[in-house]
PDB file of C-alpha atoms and ligand atoms in Angstrom:
ATOM      1  CA  UNK A 247      -1.809  -9.471   3.465  1.00  0.00           C
ATOM      2  CA  UNK A 248       0.296  -8.373  -0.868  1.00  0.00           C
ATOM      3  CA  UNK A 249       1.602  -5.063   0.113  1.00  0.00           C
ATOM      4  CA  UNK A 250       5.236  -5.498   0.775  1.00  0.00           C
ATOM      5  CA  UNK A 251       8.395  -3.028   1.073  1.00  0.00           C
ATOM      6  CA  UNK A 252       9.362  -1.553  -1.940  1.00  0.00           C
ATOM      7  CA  UNK A 253      13.371  -2.210  -2.814  1.00  0.00           C
ATOM      8  CA  UNK A 254      14.837  -0.640  -5.891  1.00  0.00           C
ATOM      9  CA  UNK A 255      16.637   1.550  -3.850  1.00  0.00           C
ATOM     10  CA  UNK A 256      19.300   4.469  -5.016  1.00  0.00           C
ATOM     11  CA  UNK A 257      22.224   5.654  -2.870  1.00  0.00           C
ATOM     12  CA  UNK A 258      21.330   9.162  -2.331  1.00  0.00           C
ATOM     13  CA  UNK A 259      25.314  10.222  -3.154  1.00  0.00           C
ATOM     14  CA  UNK A 260      25.553   8.685  -6.572  1.00  0.00           C
ATOM     15  CA  UNK A 261      21.574   6.851  -7.663  1.00  0.00           C
ATOM     16  CA  UNK A 262      23.162   3.477  -7.875  1.00  0.00           C
ATOM     17  CA  UNK A 263      21.672   0.578  -7.003  1.00  0.00           C
ATOM     18  CA  UNK A 264      21.234   0.342  -3.499  1.00  0.00           C
ATOM     19  CA  UNK A 265      21.257  -4.153  -2.069  1.00  0.00           C
ATOM     20  CA  UNK A 266      21.097  -4.642   0.981  1.00  0.00           C
ATOM     21  CA  UNK A 267      22.873  -7.484   2.999  1.00  0.00           C
ATOM     22  CA  UNK A 268      23.109  -7.894   7.082  1.00  0.00           C
ATOM     23  CA  UNK A 269      20.983  -4.404   7.179  1.00  0.00           C
ATOM     24  CA  UNK A 270      22.674  -2.301   5.877  1.00  0.00           C
ATOM     25  CA  UNK A 271      21.696  -1.384   2.362  1.00  0.00           C
ATOM     26  CA  UNK A 272      25.086  -0.261  -0.517  1.00  0.00           C
ATOM     27  CA  UNK A 273      25.948   0.504  -3.498  1.00  0.00           C
ATOM     28  CA  UNK A 274      28.433  -0.419  -5.771  1.00  0.00           C
ATOM     29  CA  UNK A 275      30.644   2.778  -4.539  1.00  0.00           C
ATOM     30  CA  UNK A 276      30.574   1.836  -1.475  1.00  0.00           C
ATOM     31  CA  UNK A 277      28.345   3.958   0.389  1.00  0.00           C
ATOM     32  CA  UNK A 278      27.000   2.031   3.078  1.00  0.00           C
ATOM     33  CA  UNK A 279      23.029   2.821   4.802  1.00  0.00           C
ATOM     34  CA  UNK A 280      22.209   1.370   8.265  1.00  0.00           C
ATOM     35  CA  UNK A 281      19.132   0.047   8.448  1.00  0.00           C
ATOM     36  CA  UNK A 282      17.833   1.679  11.804  1.00  0.00           C
ATOM     37  CA  UNK A 283      16.690  -0.791  15.247  1.00  0.00           C
ATOM     38  CA  UNK A 284      12.798   0.508  13.862  1.00  0.00           C
ATOM     39  CA  UNK A 285      13.366  -0.354  10.502  1.00  0.00           C
ATOM     40  CA  UNK A 286      13.523   2.539   9.202  1.00  0.00           C
ATOM     41  CA  UNK A 287      17.091   4.150   6.842  1.00  0.00           C
ATOM     42  CA  UNK A 288      18.131   7.211   6.515  1.00  0.00           C
ATOM     43  CA  UNK A 289      18.891   8.434   3.076  1.00  0.00           C
ATOM     44  CA  UNK A 290      19.140  11.419   3.731  1.00  0.00           C
ATOM     45  CA  UNK A 291      23.638  12.557   3.409  1.00  0.00           C
ATOM     46  CA  UNK A 292      24.146  15.046   5.859  1.00  0.00           C
ATOM     47  CA  UNK A 293      26.463  17.209   3.271  1.00  0.00           C
ATOM     48  CA  UNK A 294      22.110  17.825   1.840  1.00  0.00           C
ATOM     49  CA  UNK A 295      20.856  18.422   5.120  1.00  0.00           C
ATOM     50  CA  UNK A 296      19.843  22.539   5.186  1.00  0.00           C
ATOM     51  CA  UNK A 297      19.038  21.919   8.851  1.00  0.00           C
ATOM     52  CA  UNK A 298      20.263  19.849  11.496  1.00  0.00           C
ATOM     53  CA  UNK A 299      16.443  18.560  12.143  1.00  0.00           C
ATOM     54  CA  UNK A 300      14.872  19.127   8.839  1.00  0.00           C
ATOM     55  CA  UNK A 301      10.830  19.173   8.369  1.00  0.00           C
ATOM     56  CA  UNK A 302       8.384  18.307  11.230  1.00  0.00           C
ATOM     57  CA  UNK A 303       9.713  18.218  14.704  1.00  0.00           C
ATOM     58  CA  UNK A 304       8.726  15.455  17.151  1.00  0.00           C
ATOM     59  CA  UNK A 305       5.768  17.697  18.770  1.00  0.00           C
ATOM     60  CA  UNK A 306       4.103  18.135  15.378  1.00  0.00           C
ATOM     61  CA  UNK A 307       4.607  14.865  14.222  1.00  0.00           C
ATOM     62  CA  UNK A 308       3.181  13.647  17.880  1.00  0.00           C
ATOM     63  CA  UNK A 309      -0.106  16.189  17.452  1.00  0.00           C
ATOM     64  CA  UNK A 310      -0.452  15.176  13.847  1.00  0.00           C
ATOM     65  CA  UNK A 311      -0.333  11.214  15.143  1.00  0.00           C
ATOM     66  CA  UNK A 312      -3.076  12.039  17.702  1.00  0.00           C
ATOM     67  CA  UNK A 313      -5.572  13.806  15.288  1.00  0.00           C
ATOM     68  CA  UNK A 314      -5.597  11.335  12.627  1.00  0.00           C
ATOM     69  CA  UNK A 315      -5.588   8.739  14.900  1.00  0.00           C
ATOM     70  CA  UNK A 316      -8.972  10.329  16.182  1.00  0.00           C
ATOM     71  CA  UNK A 317     -10.334   9.946  12.744  1.00  0.00           C
ATOM     72  CA  UNK A 318     -11.092  13.606  11.532  1.00  0.00           C
ATOM     73  CA  UNK A 319      -9.704  13.172   8.717  1.00  0.00           C
ATOM     74  CA  UNK A 320     -10.687   9.657   7.688  1.00  0.00           C
ATOM     75  CA  UNK A 321     -12.950  10.949   4.643  1.00  0.00           C
ATOM     76  CA  UNK A 322      -9.886  12.318   3.101  1.00  0.00           C
ATOM     77  CA  UNK A 323      -7.762   8.880   3.667  1.00  0.00           C
ATOM     78  CA  UNK A 324     -11.124   6.624   2.072  1.00  0.00           C
ATOM     79  CA  UNK A 325     -10.409   9.496  -0.838  1.00  0.00           C
ATOM     80  CA  UNK A 326      -6.221   8.910  -1.086  1.00  0.00           C
ATOM     81  CA  UNK A 327      -7.221   4.864  -1.226  1.00  0.00           C
ATOM     82  CA  UNK A 328      -9.736   4.974  -3.629  1.00  0.00           C
ATOM     83  CA  UNK A 329      -8.644   7.333  -6.038  1.00  0.00           C
ATOM     84  CA  UNK A 330      -4.870   5.553  -5.292  1.00  0.00           C
ATOM     85  CA  UNK A 331      -5.930   1.578  -6.406  1.00  0.00           C
ATOM     86  CA  UNK A 332      -8.283   3.742  -9.271  1.00  0.00           C
ATOM     87  CA  UNK A 333      -4.496   4.460 -10.784  1.00  0.00           C
ATOM     88  CA  UNK A 334      -2.827   1.745 -10.245  1.00  0.00           C
ATOM     89  CA  UNK A 335      -2.287  -1.425 -12.767  1.00  0.00           C
ATOM     90  CA  UNK A 336      -4.944  -3.869 -11.653  1.00  0.00           C
ATOM     91  CA  UNK A 337      -3.065  -7.161 -12.267  1.00  0.00           C
ATOM     92  CA  UNK A 338       0.772  -6.830 -11.949  1.00  0.00           C
ATOM     93  CA  UNK A 339       2.303  -5.328  -8.490  1.00  0.00           C
ATOM     94  CA  UNK A 340       1.419  -1.487  -8.301  1.00  0.00           C
ATOM     95  CA  UNK A 341       4.292   0.152  -6.550  1.00  0.00           C
ATOM     96  CA  UNK A 342       3.685   3.361  -4.447  1.00  0.00           C
ATOM     97  CA  UNK A 343       5.906   6.572  -2.957  1.00  0.00           C
ATOM     98  CA  UNK A 344       4.597   8.852  -0.132  1.00  0.00           C
ATOM     99  CA  UNK A 345       6.385  11.732  -0.932  1.00  0.00           C
ATOM    100  CA  UNK A 346       6.740  13.857   2.468  1.00  0.00           C
ATOM    101  CA  UNK A 347       4.408  10.507   4.143  1.00  0.00           C
ATOM    102  CA  UNK A 348       4.605  12.070   7.619  1.00  0.00           C
ATOM    103  CA  UNK A 349       3.749   9.636  10.067  1.00  0.00           C
ATOM    104  CA  UNK A 350       2.184   7.142   7.500  1.00  0.00           C
ATOM    105  CA  UNK A 351      -1.425   7.745   8.085  1.00  0.00           C
ATOM    106  CA  UNK A 352      -2.141   7.725   4.826  1.00  0.00           C
ATOM    107  CA  UNK A 353      -0.213   4.643   3.318  1.00  0.00           C
ATOM    108  CA  UNK A 354      -1.425   2.456   6.044  1.00  0.00           C
ATOM    109  CA  UNK A 355      -4.155   3.072   5.155  1.00  0.00           C
ATOM    110  CA  UNK A 356      -3.577   2.649   1.919  1.00  0.00           C
ATOM    111  CA  UNK A 357      -2.056  -1.260   2.259  1.00  0.00           C
ATOM    112  CA  UNK A 358      -5.420  -1.810   4.956  1.00  0.00           C
ATOM    113  CA  UNK A 359      -7.690  -0.619   1.869  1.00  0.00           C
ATOM    114  CA  UNK A 360      -5.598  -3.017  -0.666  1.00  0.00           C
ATOM    115  CA  UNK A 361      -7.580  -5.920  -0.242  1.00  0.00           C
ATOM    116  CA  UNK A 362      -6.087  -8.686  -2.956  1.00  0.00           C
ATOM    117  CA  UNK A 363      -4.286  -5.800  -4.837  1.00  0.00           C
ATOM    118  CA  UNK A 364       0.051  -6.535  -4.290  1.00  0.00           C
ATOM    119  CA  UNK A 365       1.419  -3.302  -3.520  1.00  0.00           C
ATOM    120  CA  UNK A 366       4.878  -2.151  -3.397  1.00  0.00           C
ATOM    121  CA  UNK A 367       5.332   0.853  -0.511  1.00  0.00           C
ATOM    122  CA  UNK A 368       7.519   3.871   0.239  1.00  0.00           C
ATOM    123  CA  UNK A 369       7.267   6.682   2.329  1.00  0.00           C
ATOM    124  CA  UNK A 370      10.012   9.214   2.172  1.00  0.00           C
ATOM    125  CA  UNK A 371       9.843  12.112   4.393  1.00  0.00           C
ATOM    126  CA  UNK A 372      12.408  14.714   5.643  1.00  0.00           C
ATOM    127  CA  UNK A 373      11.717  14.545   9.172  1.00  0.00           C
ATOM    128  CA  UNK A 374      13.085  11.335  11.388  1.00  0.00           C
ATOM    129  CA  UNK A 375      10.802  12.502  13.804  1.00  0.00           C
ATOM    130  CA  UNK A 376       7.999  11.073  11.135  1.00  0.00           C
ATOM    131  CA  UNK A 377       9.737   8.444   9.671  1.00  0.00           C
ATOM    132  CA  UNK A 378      10.810   6.839  13.260  1.00  0.00           C
ATOM    133  CA  UNK A 379       6.836   7.153  14.291  1.00  0.00           C
ATOM    134  CA  UNK A 380       5.790   5.718  10.812  1.00  0.00           C
ATOM    135  CA  UNK A 381       7.878   2.658  11.032  1.00  0.00           C
ATOM    136  CA  UNK A 382       6.906   2.061  14.487  1.00  0.00           C
ATOM    137  CA  UNK A 383       3.689   1.306  13.837  1.00  0.00           C
ATOM    138  CA  UNK A 384       3.748  -0.456  10.007  1.00  0.00           C
ATOM    139  CA  UNK A 385       6.375  -3.259   8.542  1.00  0.00           C
ATOM    140  CA  UNK A 386       4.387  -3.926   5.542  1.00  0.00           C
ATOM    141  CA  UNK A 387       6.181  -0.297   4.335  1.00  0.00           C
ATOM    142  CA  UNK A 388       9.776   0.729   3.566  1.00  0.00           C
ATOM    143  CA  UNK A 389      10.185   3.665   5.232  1.00  0.00           C
ATOM    144  CA  UNK A 390      12.878   6.252   4.601  1.00  0.00           C
ATOM    145  CA  UNK A 391      14.345   9.507   5.659  1.00  0.00           C
ATOM    146  CA  UNK A 392      14.901  11.431   2.687  1.00  0.00           C
ATOM    147  CA  UNK A 393      14.303  14.595   0.809  1.00  0.00           C
ATOM    148  CA  UNK A 394      11.747  14.989  -1.833  1.00  0.00           C
ATOM    149  CA  UNK A 395      14.283  16.738  -3.644  1.00  0.00           C
ATOM    150  CA  UNK A 396      16.637  13.574  -4.639  1.00  0.00           C
ATOM    151  CA  UNK A 397      14.163  10.910  -3.677  1.00  0.00           C
ATOM    152  CA  UNK A 398      16.312   7.511  -2.647  1.00  0.00           C
ATOM    153  CA  UNK A 399      14.909   5.689  -5.508  1.00  0.00           C
ATOM    154  CA  UNK A 400      15.641   4.420  -9.141  1.00  0.00           C
ATOM    155  CA  UNK A 401      14.327   6.206 -12.534  1.00  0.00           C
ATOM    156  CA  UNK A 402      10.988   4.559 -13.412  1.00  0.00           C
ATOM    157  CA  UNK A 403      10.534   2.700 -10.951  1.00  0.00           C
ATOM    158  CA  UNK A 404       7.375   3.505  -9.771  1.00  0.00           C
ATOM    159  CA  UNK A 405       3.194   3.482 -10.814  1.00  0.00           C
ATOM    160  CA  UNK A 406       2.003   6.413  -8.728  1.00  0.00           C
ATOM    161  CA  UNK A 407       3.932   9.227  -6.020  1.00  0.00           C
ATOM    162  CA  UNK A 408       1.102  10.646  -3.766  1.00  0.00           C
ATOM    163  CA  UNK A 409       1.830  14.360  -2.253  1.00  0.00           C
ATOM    164  CA  UNK A 410      -0.613  14.884   0.284  1.00  0.00           C
ATOM    165  CA  UNK A 411      -0.242  18.278   1.694  1.00  0.00           C
ATOM    166  CA  UNK A 412       3.317  18.186   0.763  1.00  0.00           C
ATOM    167  CA  UNK A 413       6.089  19.805  -1.533  1.00  0.00           C
ATOM    168  CA  UNK A 414       5.497  18.366  -5.034  1.00  0.00           C
ATOM    169  CA  UNK A 415       9.393  18.057  -7.079  1.00  0.00           C
ATOM    170  CA  UNK A 416       7.844  17.642 -10.332  1.00  0.00           C
ATOM    171  CA  UNK A 417      11.298  16.690 -12.082  1.00  0.00           C
ATOM    172  CA  UNK A 418      12.015  14.079  -9.508  1.00  0.00           C
ATOM    173  CA  UNK A 419       8.329  12.587  -9.324  1.00  0.00           C
ATOM    174  CA  UNK A 420       8.625  12.311 -13.140  1.00  0.00           C
ATOM    175  CA  UNK A 421      11.976  10.371 -13.096  1.00  0.00           C
ATOM    176  CA  UNK A 422      10.929   8.337 -10.466  1.00  0.00           C
ATOM    177  CA  UNK A 423       8.068   7.367 -12.138  1.00  0.00           C
ATOM    178  CA  UNK A 424       7.543   4.770 -15.401  1.00  0.00           C
ATOM    179  CA  UNK A 425       5.968   6.255 -18.306  1.00  0.00           C
ATOM    180  CA  UNK A 426       2.419   6.460 -17.488  1.00  0.00           C
ATOM    181  CA  UNK A 427       2.675   6.725 -13.918  1.00  0.00           C
ATOM    182  CA  UNK A 428       0.390   9.003 -11.607  1.00  0.00           C
ATOM    183  CA  UNK A 429       0.966  11.607  -9.376  1.00  0.00           C
ATOM    184  CA  UNK A 430      -2.179  11.780  -6.519  1.00  0.00           C
ATOM    185  CA  UNK A 431      -1.400  15.119  -5.160  1.00  0.00           C
ATOM    186  CA  UNK A 432      -3.913  16.579  -2.553  1.00  0.00           C
ATOM    187  CA  UNK A 433      -3.293  20.207  -1.418  1.00  0.00           C
ATOM    188  CA  UNK A 434      -6.273  22.682   0.610  1.00  0.00           C
ATOM    189  CA  UNK A 435      -8.777  24.227  -0.953  1.00  0.00           C
ATOM    190  CA  UNK A 436      -9.591  27.962  -0.353  1.00  0.00           C
ATOM    191  CA  UNK A 437     -11.567  26.975   2.530  1.00  0.00           C
ATOM    192  CA  UNK A 438     -10.226  24.735   4.075  1.00  0.00           C
ATOM    193  CA  UNK A 439     -10.051  25.350   7.986  1.00  0.00           C
ATOM    194  CA  UNK A 440     -11.501  28.802   6.837  1.00  0.00           C
ATOM    195  CA  UNK A 441     -13.042  29.322  10.308  1.00  0.00           C
ATOM    196  CA  UNK A 442     -10.047  28.421  12.184  1.00  0.00           C
ATOM    197  CA  UNK A 443      -8.155  31.083  10.120  1.00  0.00           C
ATOM    198  CA  UNK A 444     -10.426  33.567  10.721  1.00  0.00           C
ATOM    199  CA  UNK A 445      -9.769  33.572  14.838  1.00  0.00           C
ATOM    200  CA  UNK A 446      -5.860  33.121  14.204  1.00  0.00           C
ATOM    201  CA  UNK A 447      -5.759  36.088  11.599  1.00  0.00           C
ATOM    202  CA  UNK A 448      -6.089  39.835  11.589  1.00  0.00           C
ATOM    203  CA  UNK A 449      -7.149  38.686   7.549  1.00  0.00           C
ATOM    204  CA  UNK A 450      -7.783  36.325   5.532  1.00  0.00           C
ATOM    205  CA  UNK A 451      -5.289  35.784   3.061  1.00  0.00           C
ATOM    206  CA  UNK A 452      -6.717  35.987  -0.986  1.00  0.00           C
ATOM    207  CA  UNK A 453      -6.472  32.339  -2.180  1.00  0.00           C
ATOM    208  CA  UNK A 454      -3.797  31.463  -3.939  1.00  0.00           C
ATOM    209  CA  UNK A 455      -4.193  30.009  -7.747  1.00  0.00           C
ATOM    210  CA  UNK A 456      -3.463  26.245  -6.312  1.00  0.00           C
ATOM    211  CA  UNK A 457      -1.281  25.046  -8.844  1.00  0.00           C
ATOM    212  CA  UNK A 458      -3.521  25.728 -11.664  1.00  0.00           C
ATOM    213  CA  UNK A 459      -0.522  24.786 -14.269  1.00  0.00           C
ATOM    214  CA  UNK A 460       0.052  22.105 -15.096  1.00  0.00           C
ATOM    215  CA  UNK A 461       3.618  21.274 -14.550  1.00  0.00           C
ATOM    216  CA  UNK A 462       5.806  20.316 -17.557  1.00  0.00           C
ATOM    217  CA  UNK A 463       6.697  16.686 -18.145  1.00  0.00           C
ATOM    218  CA  UNK A 464       2.900  16.398 -17.228  1.00  0.00           C
ATOM    219  CA  UNK A 465      -0.655  16.017 -18.352  1.00  0.00           C
ATOM    220  CA  UNK A 466      -3.905  16.595 -16.045  1.00  0.00           C
ATOM    221  CA  UNK A 467      -6.214  13.882 -15.702  1.00  0.00           C
ATOM    222  CA  UNK A 468      -8.624  15.049 -13.069  1.00  0.00           C
ATOM    223  CA  UNK A 469      -9.567  17.446 -10.344  1.00  0.00           C
ATOM    224  CA  UNK A 470     -11.785  17.102  -7.678  1.00  0.00           C
ATOM    225  CA  UNK A 471     -12.503  19.086  -4.981  1.00  0.00           C
ATOM    226  CA  UNK A 472     -13.442  17.101  -1.316  1.00  0.00           C
ATOM    227  CA  UNK A 473     -15.935  19.143   0.964  1.00  0.00           C
ATOM    228  CA  UNK A 474     -17.477  18.436   4.354  1.00  0.00           C
ATOM    229  CA  UNK A 475     -17.780  20.235   7.762  1.00  0.00           C
ATOM    230  CA  UNK A 476     -16.162  18.786  10.979  1.00  0.00           C
ATOM    231  CA  UNK A 477     -16.401  19.395  14.581  1.00  0.00           C
ATOM    232  CA  UNK A 478     -13.050  19.497  16.960  1.00  0.00           C
ATOM    233  CA  UNK A 479     -14.805  18.572  20.501  1.00  0.00           C
ATOM    234  CA  UNK A 480     -12.597  19.609  22.689  1.00  0.00           C
ATOM    235  CA  UNK A 481      -9.339  22.117  23.102  1.00  0.00           C
ATOM    236  CA  UNK A 482      -6.773  19.198  22.519  1.00  0.00           C
ATOM    237  CA  UNK A 483      -8.020  18.660  19.030  1.00  0.00           C
ATOM    238  CA  UNK A 484      -8.048  21.743  18.400  1.00  0.00           C
ATOM    239  CA  UNK A 485      -4.393  22.220  19.955  1.00  0.00           C
ATOM    240  CA  UNK A 486      -3.172  19.698  17.999  1.00  0.00           C
ATOM    241  CA  UNK A 487      -4.832  20.739  14.821  1.00  0.00           C
ATOM    242  CA  UNK A 488      -2.748  23.643  15.038  1.00  0.00           C
ATOM    243  CA  UNK A 489       0.044  22.188  15.883  1.00  0.00           C
ATOM    244  CA  UNK A 490       0.370  20.124  13.229  1.00  0.00           C
ATOM    245  CA  UNK A 491       0.007  22.984  10.824  1.00  0.00           C
ATOM    246  CA  UNK A 492       2.082  26.139   9.863  1.00  0.00           C
ATOM    247  CA  UNK A 493      -0.524  27.941  11.279  1.00  0.00           C
ATOM    248  CA  UNK A 494       0.652  28.006  14.526  1.00  0.00           C
ATOM    249  CA  UNK A 495       4.371  29.865  13.762  1.00  0.00           C
ATOM    250  CA  UNK A 496       2.104  32.119  11.187  1.00  0.00           C
ATOM    251  CA  UNK A 497      -0.095  33.732  13.694  1.00  0.00           C
ATOM    252  CA  UNK A 498      -0.493  36.503  15.680  1.00  0.00           C
ATOM    253  CA  UNK A 499      -0.472  35.692  19.991  1.00  0.00           C
ATOM    254  CA  UNK A 500      -3.702  37.256  20.117  1.00  0.00           C
ATOM    255  CA  UNK A 501      -5.283  35.108  17.370  1.00  0.00           C
ATOM    256  CA  UNK A 502      -4.022  31.997  19.081  1.00  0.00           C
ATOM    257  CA  UNK A 503      -4.397  33.151  22.538  1.00  0.00           C
ATOM    258  CA  UNK A 504      -8.374  33.589  20.961  1.00  0.00           C
ATOM    259  CA  UNK A 505      -8.231  29.367  19.552  1.00  0.00           C
ATOM    260  CA  UNK A 506      -6.701  28.637  22.835  1.00  0.00           C
ATOM    261  CA  UNK A 507      -9.838  30.036  24.568  1.00  0.00           C
ATOM    262  CA  UNK A 508     -12.340  27.815  22.732  1.00  0.00           C
ATOM    263  CA  UNK A 509     -13.694  24.555  23.707  1.00  0.00           C
ATOM    264  CA  UNK A 510     -14.981  23.352  20.332  1.00  0.00           C
ATOM    265  CA  UNK A 511     -14.962  24.265  16.487  1.00  0.00           C
ATOM    266  CA  UNK A 512     -16.993  23.842  13.482  1.00  0.00           C
ATOM    267  CA  UNK A 513     -14.613  23.446  10.264  1.00  0.00           C
ATOM    268  CA  UNK A 514     -14.944  23.460   6.644  1.00  0.00           C
ATOM    269  CA  UNK A 515     -12.508  20.646   5.011  1.00  0.00           C
ATOM    270  CA  UNK A 516     -11.997  22.049   1.533  1.00  0.00           C
ATOM    271  CA  UNK A 517      -9.160  20.110  -0.818  1.00  0.00           C
ATOM    272  CA  UNK A 518      -8.400  19.434  -4.207  1.00  0.00           C
ATOM    273  CA  UNK A 519      -7.027  16.109  -5.387  1.00  0.00           C
ATOM    274  CA  UNK A 520      -5.553  16.614  -8.729  1.00  0.00           C
ATOM    275  CA  UNK A 521      -4.630  13.905 -10.695  1.00  0.00           C
ATOM    276  CA  UNK A 522      -1.075  13.880 -13.057  1.00  0.00           C
ATOM    277  CA  UNK A 523      -0.142  11.482 -15.477  1.00  0.00           C
ATOM    278  CA  UNK A 524       3.429  11.960 -16.389  1.00  0.00           C
ATOM    279  CA  UNK A 525       4.362  12.251 -20.588  1.00  0.00           C
TER     280      UNK A 525
HETATM  281  C1  SAM B 110       1.685  19.130   5.940  1.00  0.00           C
HETATM  282  S1  SAM B 110       2.983  17.775   6.499  1.00  0.00           S
HETATM  283  C2  SAM B 110       2.749  16.442   5.249  1.00  0.00           C
HETATM  284  C3  SAM B 110       2.225  15.435   5.832  1.00  0.00           C
HETATM  285  C4  SAM B 110       1.328  13.931   5.336  1.00  0.00           C
HETATM  286  N1  SAM B 110       1.677  13.790   4.363  1.00  0.00           N
HETATM  287  C5  SAM B 110       0.366  13.802   6.288  1.00  0.00           C
HETATM  288  O1  SAM B 110      -0.471  14.324   5.347  1.00  0.00           O
HETATM  289  O2  SAM B 110      -0.221  13.269   7.577  1.00  0.00           O
HETATM  290  C6  SAM B 110       4.249  17.804   5.513  1.00  0.00           C
HETATM  291  C7  SAM B 110       6.136  16.735   5.422  1.00  0.00           C
HETATM  292  O3  SAM B 110       6.308  17.285   4.537  1.00  0.00           O
HETATM  293  C8  SAM B 110       7.939  16.663   5.696  1.00  0.00           C
HETATM  294  N2  SAM B 110       9.059  17.435   4.626  1.00  0.00           N
HETATM  295  C9  SAM B 110       9.035  18.855   4.191  1.00  0.00           C
HETATM  296  N3  SAM B 110      10.063  19.116   3.482  1.00  0.00           N
HETATM  297  C10 SAM B 110      10.182  17.893   2.844  1.00  0.00           C
HETATM  298  C11 SAM B 110      11.253  17.119   1.256  1.00  0.00           C
HETATM  299  N4  SAM B 110      12.085  18.302   1.318  1.00  0.00           N
HETATM  300  N5  SAM B 110      11.443  16.060   1.616  1.00  0.00           N
HETATM  301  C12 SAM B 110      10.342  15.245   2.014  1.00  0.00           C
HETATM  302  N6  SAM B 110       9.959  15.819   2.797  1.00  0.00           N
HETATM  303  C13 SAM B 110       9.272  16.949   2.928  1.00  0.00           C
HETATM  304  C14 SAM B 110       7.640  16.657   6.720  1.00  0.00           C
HETATM  305  O4  SAM B 110       8.296  17.142   7.702  1.00  0.00           O
HETATM  306  C15 SAM B 110       6.273  16.948   6.598  1.00  0.00           C
HETATM  307  O5  SAM B 110       6.249  15.806   7.145  1.00  0.00           O
HETATM  308 ZN1   ZN B 111      26.600   5.069  -3.639  1.00  0.00          ZN
END
């Protein structure tokens, strides 16, 4: 196995390098962060938390774990791993950060598909529940509770940042990437889960611009579409898909009642994959 946890961590309070000893990471200014029993590190300072329990809830994380574990999004993971490995240096160790890594599904798939490639990987998510679930399953990756707005890693320390159905903060991505490093971003396209949205909303909102403009500090290398049909075969998988997305909170109660009646559901998966290079 050639994947190992990424270790160029930075103190979230002052940006100084963190060094580990005895299950604690410390910076030169005396800030210290303990490694939790499950192996993750909490690097989200209380003063930077916007709520007591930020990010996805325990229930959302559990629903996403069941849904992804059932393999419904395996084609997406295959495409992410394939594009990620293509954008990493072939010879040297490639360092990858997943920004908003959820319960770690895509990083696990990436390290599992890396073959003899050398990777150093880190997953950052603001949800303690997501990071806890990820750390329990996988010891090859560094799992960190932290924010994309203040990534607890050293400048220019990464070859690739993944941002999958997430909340990109390009200024931070640019700071942590090496020169020529890349972002691989995956977002919902206009038709993503259209059939479900037609059931739970009174009318479909027009598609957004899907980030057509290229963020400052980057140039776009490619933009590709991944589209495929998917059948959810039972009530549980439909309920899990709803629970792992913001749709559960946004849908009308009539819409949710209609969705709860469904025995199965044929859906379109429609995603946009973008690769950006730091200029
Ligand atoms: C839609 S989920 C996607 C999770 C994962 N990338 C996946 O596709 O399975 C979005 C994730 O972003 C996390 N999140 C929300 N705000 C964040 C922030 N400011 N920094 C890091 N993660 C954040 C949530 O806790 C949640 O796990
Ligand atoms: Zn410090």
